[in-house]
Amino acid sequence: MKQCDVLILGAGIVGVSTALQLQKRGLSVILGDRRSPGEETSYGNSGVIGGPSVYPVTFPRNARKLVEIALNRSTAARYNPAFLPYIAGWLVAHYRSSAPERLEYVAHAMHPLMSRALAEHESLLDSAGALGYLRRNGWISLYRHSPSYEAVKPALELGREMGRVFSVLDTADACRLEPALNPIFRHAVHSQDIASVSDPLGVTRAYADHFRSNGGTFVTGDARSLKRQKSGWQLDSGEGPVMGREVVVALGPWSSELLAQLGLHLPLAVQRGYHNHFATDSSADLKHPVLDADIGYVISPMEQGLRLTTGVEFDRRDARPTPVQLERLLPQAHRLLKLGPAVEKQPWLGARPCFPDTMPVVGPAPKLPGLWLTYGHGHMGLTLGPITGRLLAETMLGETPFTDPRPYQAERFLN
Ligand SMILES: Cc1cc2nc3c(=O)[nH]c(=O)nc-3n(C[C@H](O)[C@H](O)[C@H](O)COP(=O)(O)OP(=O)(O)OC[C@H]3O[C@@H](n4cnc5c(N)ncnc54)[C@H](O)[C@@H]3O)c2cc1C
């Protein structure tokens, strides 16, 4: 039976980055997934490394926006009414995390990760020979109406205090930076310290290839076959059983199933999101990802075309796609930018794995010695994969981690 120091379950950006970080520190690692690396949530995101705000993505506290959401008319957030009873407790906890003092707490708690996220990606991209995917030219947030711009000012102010680098632009300046935009917005913010990638799947694949070329093993298998043995954890894989002295769960939105089998229940929900690519000619091409804040979507230049990603949909993870938000916001997107025909007939659907306080869980699994967790990266998994991989690797090896790991540990939900 093939044996290793650490078996990692899940080869999305989080699992693959963790594999590289452990391998870099001299451990033998087997990475397992039922699919090829990067083909689930880590495929379809907006490709942004960093957040436009130091505040997390959470519920608006603005009465008009809340009424729009309650009536299911918002383009930014939508829910299946039949699903609400199943997620009510989670939604209440998530709503609490949008209180001003909680937003500040999360902004400070996430700062050690967010402020190092890009540097950590750059280091992995460099060693994987994949720097060609990276654009270091920032991201642009557009505000069609002045009240929505006024509402983000406290976050901008806190961001400035925390060292964020951004410029506030008027309509003309923003159109000079991004000439394809129609001037239908009043305010813009160019966050210069944010980067993006032109192909998130390409990045995860490049990391996985680098892991393999350094001697790492990738196996195909179902994580739910995991069994605890005397000397470690065993997985049934297509290549036969494999065994790790320790195991890391990095299954993103699927993590809860395996953990429930092992008796661990943490409050993970999913926030579904869609994307479609649109063909474009050179006159309509974008150089930066753009957030249309009042409507609630992002357009990112990708290798496949302009990728339009939606906000949040609350429904069962595996419920059939209902891309209502995409249909509703497309006329608004066409007003902002000359989009060509959709590249795909059916939009892509993915599920952001989210804890109610918006922070991931990274650290040991309570009462399960030898089992480690890194999941629930929510809206920021592409950004945070490499840096949370480093934090977990340093914690597992007993090194002094670059930051206090306690805010991210599972115990916060069990006390
Ligand atoms: C529309 C949208 C836009 C986004 N935009 C951004 C952005 O711009 N920037 C950003 O930082 N983040 C963004 N995100 C969030 C980001 O994509 C996710 O947080 C991240 O991809 C999660 O990575 P992961 O590795 O945890 O999960 P995944 O990529 O889903 O990986 C989990 C892996 O587990 C495997 N798996 C599941 N079940 C099993 C099983 N039983 N056995 C074996 N393997 C299994 C899956 O095949 C998968 O490969 C966005 C998300 C969405 C949906």
XYZ file of C-alpha atoms and ligand atoms in Angstrom:
468
model
C 0.000 0.000 0.000
C 1.309 3.456 -0.900
C 2.007 5.460 2.264
C 2.768 9.117 2.918
C 3.077 11.658 5.700
C -0.076 13.545 4.701
C -3.079 12.537 2.634
C -5.038 15.532 1.316
C -8.667 15.072 0.299
C -9.791 17.589 -2.307
C -7.750 19.024 -5.183
C -9.348 22.439 -5.554
C -7.172 25.522 -5.129
C -7.206 25.004 -1.342
C -6.116 21.342 -1.349
C -3.546 21.763 -4.130
C -1.973 24.820 -2.467
C -1.832 22.987 0.866
C -0.138 20.053 -0.867
C 2.543 22.358 -2.264
C 3.105 24.040 1.091
C 3.553 20.696 2.882
C 5.755 19.326 0.104
C 7.917 22.465 0.243
C 8.527 21.670 3.914
C 9.802 18.179 3.142
C 6.706 16.026 3.743
C 5.527 13.264 1.420
C 2.001 14.031 0.258
C -0.751 12.172 -1.613
C -3.514 14.332 -3.045
C -6.870 12.681 -3.750
C -9.969 13.825 -5.597
C -12.785 12.168 -7.471
C -12.103 14.489 -10.426
C -9.014 16.082 -11.924
C -7.557 19.040 -9.986
C -9.402 22.361 -10.022
C -12.532 21.328 -11.903
C -15.155 22.316 -9.313
C -15.569 25.657 -7.503
C -11.974 26.580 -8.231
C -12.705 26.494 -11.947
C -15.529 29.014 -12.178
C -14.643 31.967 -9.965
C -13.954 35.572 -10.970
C -10.206 35.084 -10.772
C -9.622 37.911 -8.318
C -6.832 37.694 -5.745
C -7.865 40.076 -2.968
C -11.084 41.737 -1.934
C -12.239 45.186 -2.994
C -13.232 45.858 0.616
C -11.645 44.913 3.934
C -15.181 44.039 5.027
C -16.408 40.557 4.136
C -19.236 39.879 1.702
C -22.301 39.636 3.905
C -25.876 40.866 4.301
C -26.607 44.483 3.463
C -28.011 46.462 6.390
C -29.637 48.934 4.028
C -33.457 48.694 4.340
C -34.144 49.054 0.593
C -31.697 46.284 -0.308
C -33.078 44.021 2.433
C -36.632 44.498 1.156
C -35.450 43.689 -2.377
C -33.832 40.487 -1.099
C -36.897 39.587 0.995
C -39.099 40.011 -2.093
C -36.594 37.963 -4.097
C -36.104 40.802 -6.584
C -32.445 41.526 -5.923
C -29.937 40.768 -8.657
C -27.196 40.387 -6.016
C -28.882 37.746 -3.828
C -31.670 35.258 -4.387
C -33.165 32.352 -2.455
C -35.409 29.375 -2.976
C -38.289 29.975 -0.494
C -38.733 26.210 0.050
C -35.101 26.024 1.212
C -35.360 28.780 3.843
C -36.456 26.547 6.769
C -33.300 24.447 6.277
C -30.971 27.405 6.394
C -32.778 29.827 8.730
C -30.368 29.344 11.669
C -27.343 29.838 9.437
C -28.878 32.965 7.884
C -29.545 34.501 11.305
C -25.923 33.853 12.335
C -24.718 35.268 9.020
C -26.919 38.341 9.400
C -25.345 38.935 12.835
C -21.927 38.918 11.187
C -22.965 41.994 9.177
C -23.244 44.120 12.353
C -20.688 46.973 12.172
C -18.596 45.681 15.095
C -18.474 42.178 13.555
C -17.413 43.594 10.178
C -14.526 45.363 11.917
C -13.615 42.206 13.837
C -13.506 40.098 10.651
C -11.581 42.793 8.749
C -8.878 42.721 11.455
C -8.987 38.943 11.929
C -8.575 38.309 8.191
C -5.908 40.976 7.680
C -2.925 38.680 8.404
C -4.175 36.319 5.680
C -5.456 38.855 3.159
C -2.369 41.071 3.341
C -0.056 38.121 2.548
C -2.317 36.321 0.068
C -0.939 37.812 -3.136
C 2.720 37.385 -2.164
C 2.075 33.722 -1.351
C 0.357 33.157 -4.720
C 3.204 34.900 -6.512
C 5.710 32.627 -4.868
C 3.750 29.486 -5.907
C 3.042 30.850 -9.400
C 6.721 31.601 -9.824
C 7.884 28.152 -8.739
C 5.171 26.515 -10.892
C 6.255 28.559 -13.941
C 2.744 30.032 -14.113
C 3.307 33.762 -13.548
C 1.910 34.312 -17.047
C -1.626 33.949 -15.621
C -1.162 36.857 -13.201
C -2.278 40.452 -13.821
C -1.098 42.941 -11.219
C -3.184 45.897 -12.366
C -5.900 45.896 -9.686
C -9.655 45.839 -9.856
C -12.297 48.485 -10.425
C -15.524 48.853 -8.403
C -18.238 50.960 -10.028
C -21.094 52.673 -8.187
C -24.029 53.787 -10.313
C -25.624 55.725 -7.439
C -24.046 58.005 -4.861
C -25.671 56.365 -1.768
C -24.037 53.026 -2.544
C -20.653 54.726 -2.862
C -21.252 56.603 0.410
C -22.069 53.258 2.062
C -18.636 51.783 1.262
C -16.706 54.776 2.585
C -16.222 53.399 6.140
C -14.702 50.223 4.673
C -12.466 52.299 2.379
C -11.352 54.412 5.335
C -10.550 51.338 7.444
C -8.784 49.840 4.420
C -6.582 52.921 4.101
C -5.661 52.648 7.806
C -4.795 48.978 7.245
C -2.502 49.841 4.339
C -4.773 49.122 1.373
C -3.827 50.947 -1.825
C -6.644 52.420 -3.917
C -7.681 55.550 -5.832
C -11.116 57.095 -5.918
C -11.961 57.973 -9.530
C -14.641 60.009 -11.214
C -16.496 58.648 -14.223
C -14.099 60.138 -16.789
C -10.978 58.822 -15.025
C -12.479 55.342 -14.765
C -13.374 55.362 -18.481
C -9.823 56.418 -19.328
C -8.551 53.427 -17.336
C -11.085 51.100 -18.922
C -12.223 52.650 -22.235
C -14.753 49.897 -22.980
C -17.026 51.048 -20.121
C -20.045 53.215 -20.844
C -20.213 56.174 -18.457
C -23.414 55.113 -16.686
C -21.887 55.142 -13.189
C -21.042 58.051 -10.904
C -18.147 56.816 -8.811
C -15.362 54.274 -9.127
C -12.616 52.897 -6.928
C -9.473 51.382 -8.409
C -7.955 48.962 -5.875
C -4.353 48.784 -7.032
C -3.173 46.169 -4.548
C -5.469 43.488 -5.973
C -4.387 41.101 -8.701
C -6.291 38.678 -10.890
C -5.657 35.633 -13.039
C -6.757 34.995 -16.588
C -7.625 31.310 -15.977
C -8.300 30.042 -12.430
C -8.448 26.415 -13.618
C -5.099 26.894 -15.372
C -3.596 28.111 -12.076
C -4.837 25.126 -10.031
C -3.665 22.740 -12.759
C -0.251 24.408 -12.861
C 0.064 24.015 -9.069
C -1.011 20.357 -9.311
C 1.488 19.691 -12.132
C 4.223 21.328 -10.086
C 3.281 19.146 -7.090
C 3.532 16.009 -9.268
C 6.779 17.049 -10.906
C 8.259 17.451 -7.397
C 7.407 13.821 -6.607
C 3.865 14.268 -5.232
C 1.216 11.653 -6.019
C -2.293 12.380 -7.254
C -4.916 9.622 -6.892
C -8.559 9.398 -7.893
C -10.996 8.266 -5.225
C -14.054 9.030 -3.142
C -13.149 10.806 0.098
C -16.096 9.176 1.827
C -14.176 5.891 1.773
C -11.772 7.341 4.378
C -11.144 5.003 7.308
C -9.153 5.510 10.456
C -6.508 2.771 10.963
C -3.993 2.201 13.748
C -1.176 3.925 11.885
C -3.116 6.645 10.093
C -5.922 7.235 7.603
C -6.726 5.053 4.623
C -8.450 6.011 1.376
C -9.653 3.616 -1.321
C -8.396 5.000 -4.590
C -8.432 3.962 -8.229
C -4.766 3.027 -7.731
C -5.557 0.824 -4.685
C -5.663 1.803 -1.010
C -3.386 4.654 0.060
C -2.493 5.613 3.610
C -1.490 8.897 5.238
C -0.104 9.293 8.759
C -2.279 12.405 8.881
C -5.122 13.595 6.689
C -6.328 17.033 5.570
C -9.941 17.662 4.567
C -10.049 20.268 1.770
C -13.291 19.256 0.105
C -14.733 22.780 -0.162
C -18.544 22.620 -0.337
C -18.477 18.821 0.065
C -16.514 18.784 3.329
C -19.532 18.414 5.628
C -20.543 14.965 4.311
C -17.249 13.330 5.214
C -16.988 15.174 8.533
C -20.532 14.172 9.506
C -19.493 10.521 8.951
C -16.748 11.177 11.510
C -19.114 12.888 13.964
C -18.031 16.495 13.376
C -20.766 19.001 12.543
C -19.774 22.578 11.700
C -22.178 25.191 10.290
C -21.198 25.229 6.614
C -23.672 26.478 3.991
C -23.205 27.190 0.324
C -23.752 30.403 -1.586
C -24.288 29.345 -5.150
C -23.052 31.467 -8.049
C -23.171 31.318 -11.842
C -20.976 32.414 -14.685
C -21.169 32.754 -18.446
C -18.442 33.833 -20.842
C -19.176 36.395 -23.520
C -17.339 36.869 -26.753
C -15.899 40.314 -27.215
C -14.014 42.325 -29.794
C -11.006 44.471 -29.020
C -13.135 47.630 -28.596
C -15.068 46.045 -25.708
C -12.270 44.164 -24.031
C -11.483 44.792 -20.359
C -8.061 44.932 -18.769
C -9.250 44.627 -15.154
C -12.012 42.731 -13.335
C -14.896 45.137 -12.800
C -17.538 45.045 -10.051
C -20.875 46.650 -10.889
C -21.677 47.163 -7.216
C -25.303 48.325 -7.411
C -26.340 45.417 -9.590
C -24.130 42.824 -7.885
C -21.983 41.060 -10.468
C -18.365 40.967 -11.628
C -16.993 40.903 -15.173
C -13.474 39.528 -15.532
C -11.355 39.194 -18.642
C -10.522 35.492 -19.007
C -8.902 33.346 -21.659
C -12.378 32.092 -22.659
C -13.852 35.618 -23.048
C -15.381 38.072 -20.600
C -16.593 36.037 -17.600
C -19.674 37.449 -15.906
C -20.120 36.013 -12.386
C -23.255 36.472 -10.319
C -23.833 37.217 -6.638
C -25.336 34.787 -4.197
C -28.088 32.185 -4.474
C -29.330 30.250 -1.424
C -30.538 26.806 -2.357
C -29.502 23.188 -1.841
C -25.983 22.702 -3.159
C -27.158 20.097 -5.656
C -30.512 21.629 -6.627
C -30.952 22.146 -10.357
C -29.564 25.424 -11.736
C -31.939 28.427 -11.682
C -29.892 31.208 -13.267
C -32.568 33.868 -12.711
C -30.052 36.436 -11.456
C -27.999 36.105 -14.617
C -31.063 36.690 -16.782
C -32.102 39.696 -14.682
C -28.776 41.429 -14.678
C -27.760 40.865 -18.298
C -29.628 43.928 -19.636
C -27.753 46.028 -17.048
C -24.434 44.470 -18.032
C -25.154 45.236 -21.711
C -25.738 48.877 -20.743
C -22.314 48.999 -19.100
C -20.359 47.180 -21.781
C -20.703 45.885 -25.324
C -20.932 42.135 -24.674
C -20.931 39.726 -27.606
C -22.860 36.452 -27.690
C -22.630 34.007 -24.769
C -19.902 31.409 -25.333
C -21.741 28.604 -23.490
C -25.402 27.645 -23.890
C -25.767 26.772 -20.189
C -24.221 28.901 -17.446
C -21.726 27.286 -15.086
C -22.957 26.816 -11.504
C -20.699 26.614 -8.469
C -21.116 26.684 -4.699
C -19.056 28.916 -2.432
C -18.428 26.998 0.827
C -19.303 29.500 3.580
C -19.271 29.661 7.353
C -21.682 32.180 8.872
C -18.884 34.444 10.143
C -17.371 34.470 6.577
C -13.996 33.089 7.751
C -12.568 29.697 6.740
C -11.797 26.891 9.173
C -8.071 26.109 9.158
C -6.535 23.888 11.825
C -6.905 20.613 13.725
C -10.259 18.825 13.752
C -11.567 18.793 17.318
C -11.420 15.325 18.932
C -10.109 13.685 15.745
C -6.330 13.361 16.208
C -4.400 13.338 12.947
C -7.236 14.958 11.005
C -6.868 18.557 9.845
C -9.338 20.957 8.267
C -9.035 23.647 5.635
C -12.348 24.566 4.058
C -15.111 27.169 4.038
C -13.106 29.809 2.154
C -16.355 31.341 0.902
C -15.955 34.203 -1.551
C -12.170 34.227 -1.104
C -10.915 30.708 -1.788
C -8.812 31.539 -4.820
C -7.247 34.396 -2.875
C -6.663 32.445 0.313
C -5.699 28.954 -0.918
C -1.903 29.430 -0.801
C -1.788 31.470 2.418
C -4.129 29.169 4.370
C -2.083 26.269 2.965
C 1.000 27.845 4.495
C -0.739 28.461 7.829
C -1.922 24.868 8.007
C 1.480 23.479 7.001
C 3.263 25.552 9.653
C 0.709 24.502 12.294
C 0.926 20.804 11.361
C 4.715 20.861 11.516
C 4.736 22.583 14.909
C 6.562 25.605 13.472
C 5.808 29.087 14.778
C 3.107 30.137 12.327
C 3.298 33.549 10.649
C 0.105 34.533 12.480
C -1.963 33.373 15.429
C -3.997 30.468 13.982
C -6.723 30.498 16.677
C -9.226 32.861 14.988
C -9.568 30.373 12.126
C -9.941 27.175 14.126
C -13.107 25.076 14.340
C -13.412 25.555 18.110
C -14.999 28.961 17.523
C -18.213 27.124 16.575
C -18.071 24.600 19.416
C -17.644 26.819 22.500
C -19.215 32.693 -8.884
C -18.018 32.626 -7.971
C -17.063 33.627 -8.020
C -15.957 33.585 -7.176
N -14.970 34.523 -7.303
C -13.872 34.467 -6.515
C -12.795 35.377 -6.694
O -12.791 36.210 -7.601
N -11.736 35.309 -5.845
C -11.672 34.389 -4.849
O -10.710 34.400 -4.086
N -12.639 33.447 -4.695
C -13.733 33.466 -5.504
N -14.721 32.542 -5.361
C -14.605 31.523 -4.307
C -13.662 30.397 -4.674
O -13.887 29.954 -5.995
C -13.845 29.231 -3.699
O -13.765 29.708 -2.366
C -12.749 28.190 -3.892
O -12.733 27.750 -5.229
C -12.960 27.010 -2.968
O -11.893 26.120 -3.225
P -11.842 24.706 -2.572
O -10.573 24.076 -2.991
O -12.142 24.807 -1.117
O -13.121 23.943 -3.200
P -13.284 23.210 -4.665
O -12.553 23.944 -5.722
O -14.707 22.959 -4.825
O -12.507 21.850 -4.401
C -13.072 20.798 -3.656
C -12.644 19.503 -4.330
O -13.181 18.403 -3.575
C -13.504 17.383 -4.501
N -14.480 16.478 -3.896
C -15.727 16.767 -3.469
N -16.309 15.670 -2.968
C -15.415 14.653 -3.066
C -15.416 13.283 -2.703
N -16.477 12.712 -2.118
N -14.316 12.569 -2.953
C -13.243 13.108 -3.560
N -13.176 14.400 -3.918
C -14.251 15.170 -3.681
C -14.070 18.136 -5.695
O -14.012 17.326 -6.867
C -13.184 19.370 -5.741
O -12.103 19.212 -6.653
C -15.835 32.540 -6.219
C -16.778 31.526 -6.184
C -17.870 31.551 -7.067
C -18.862 30.427 -7.030
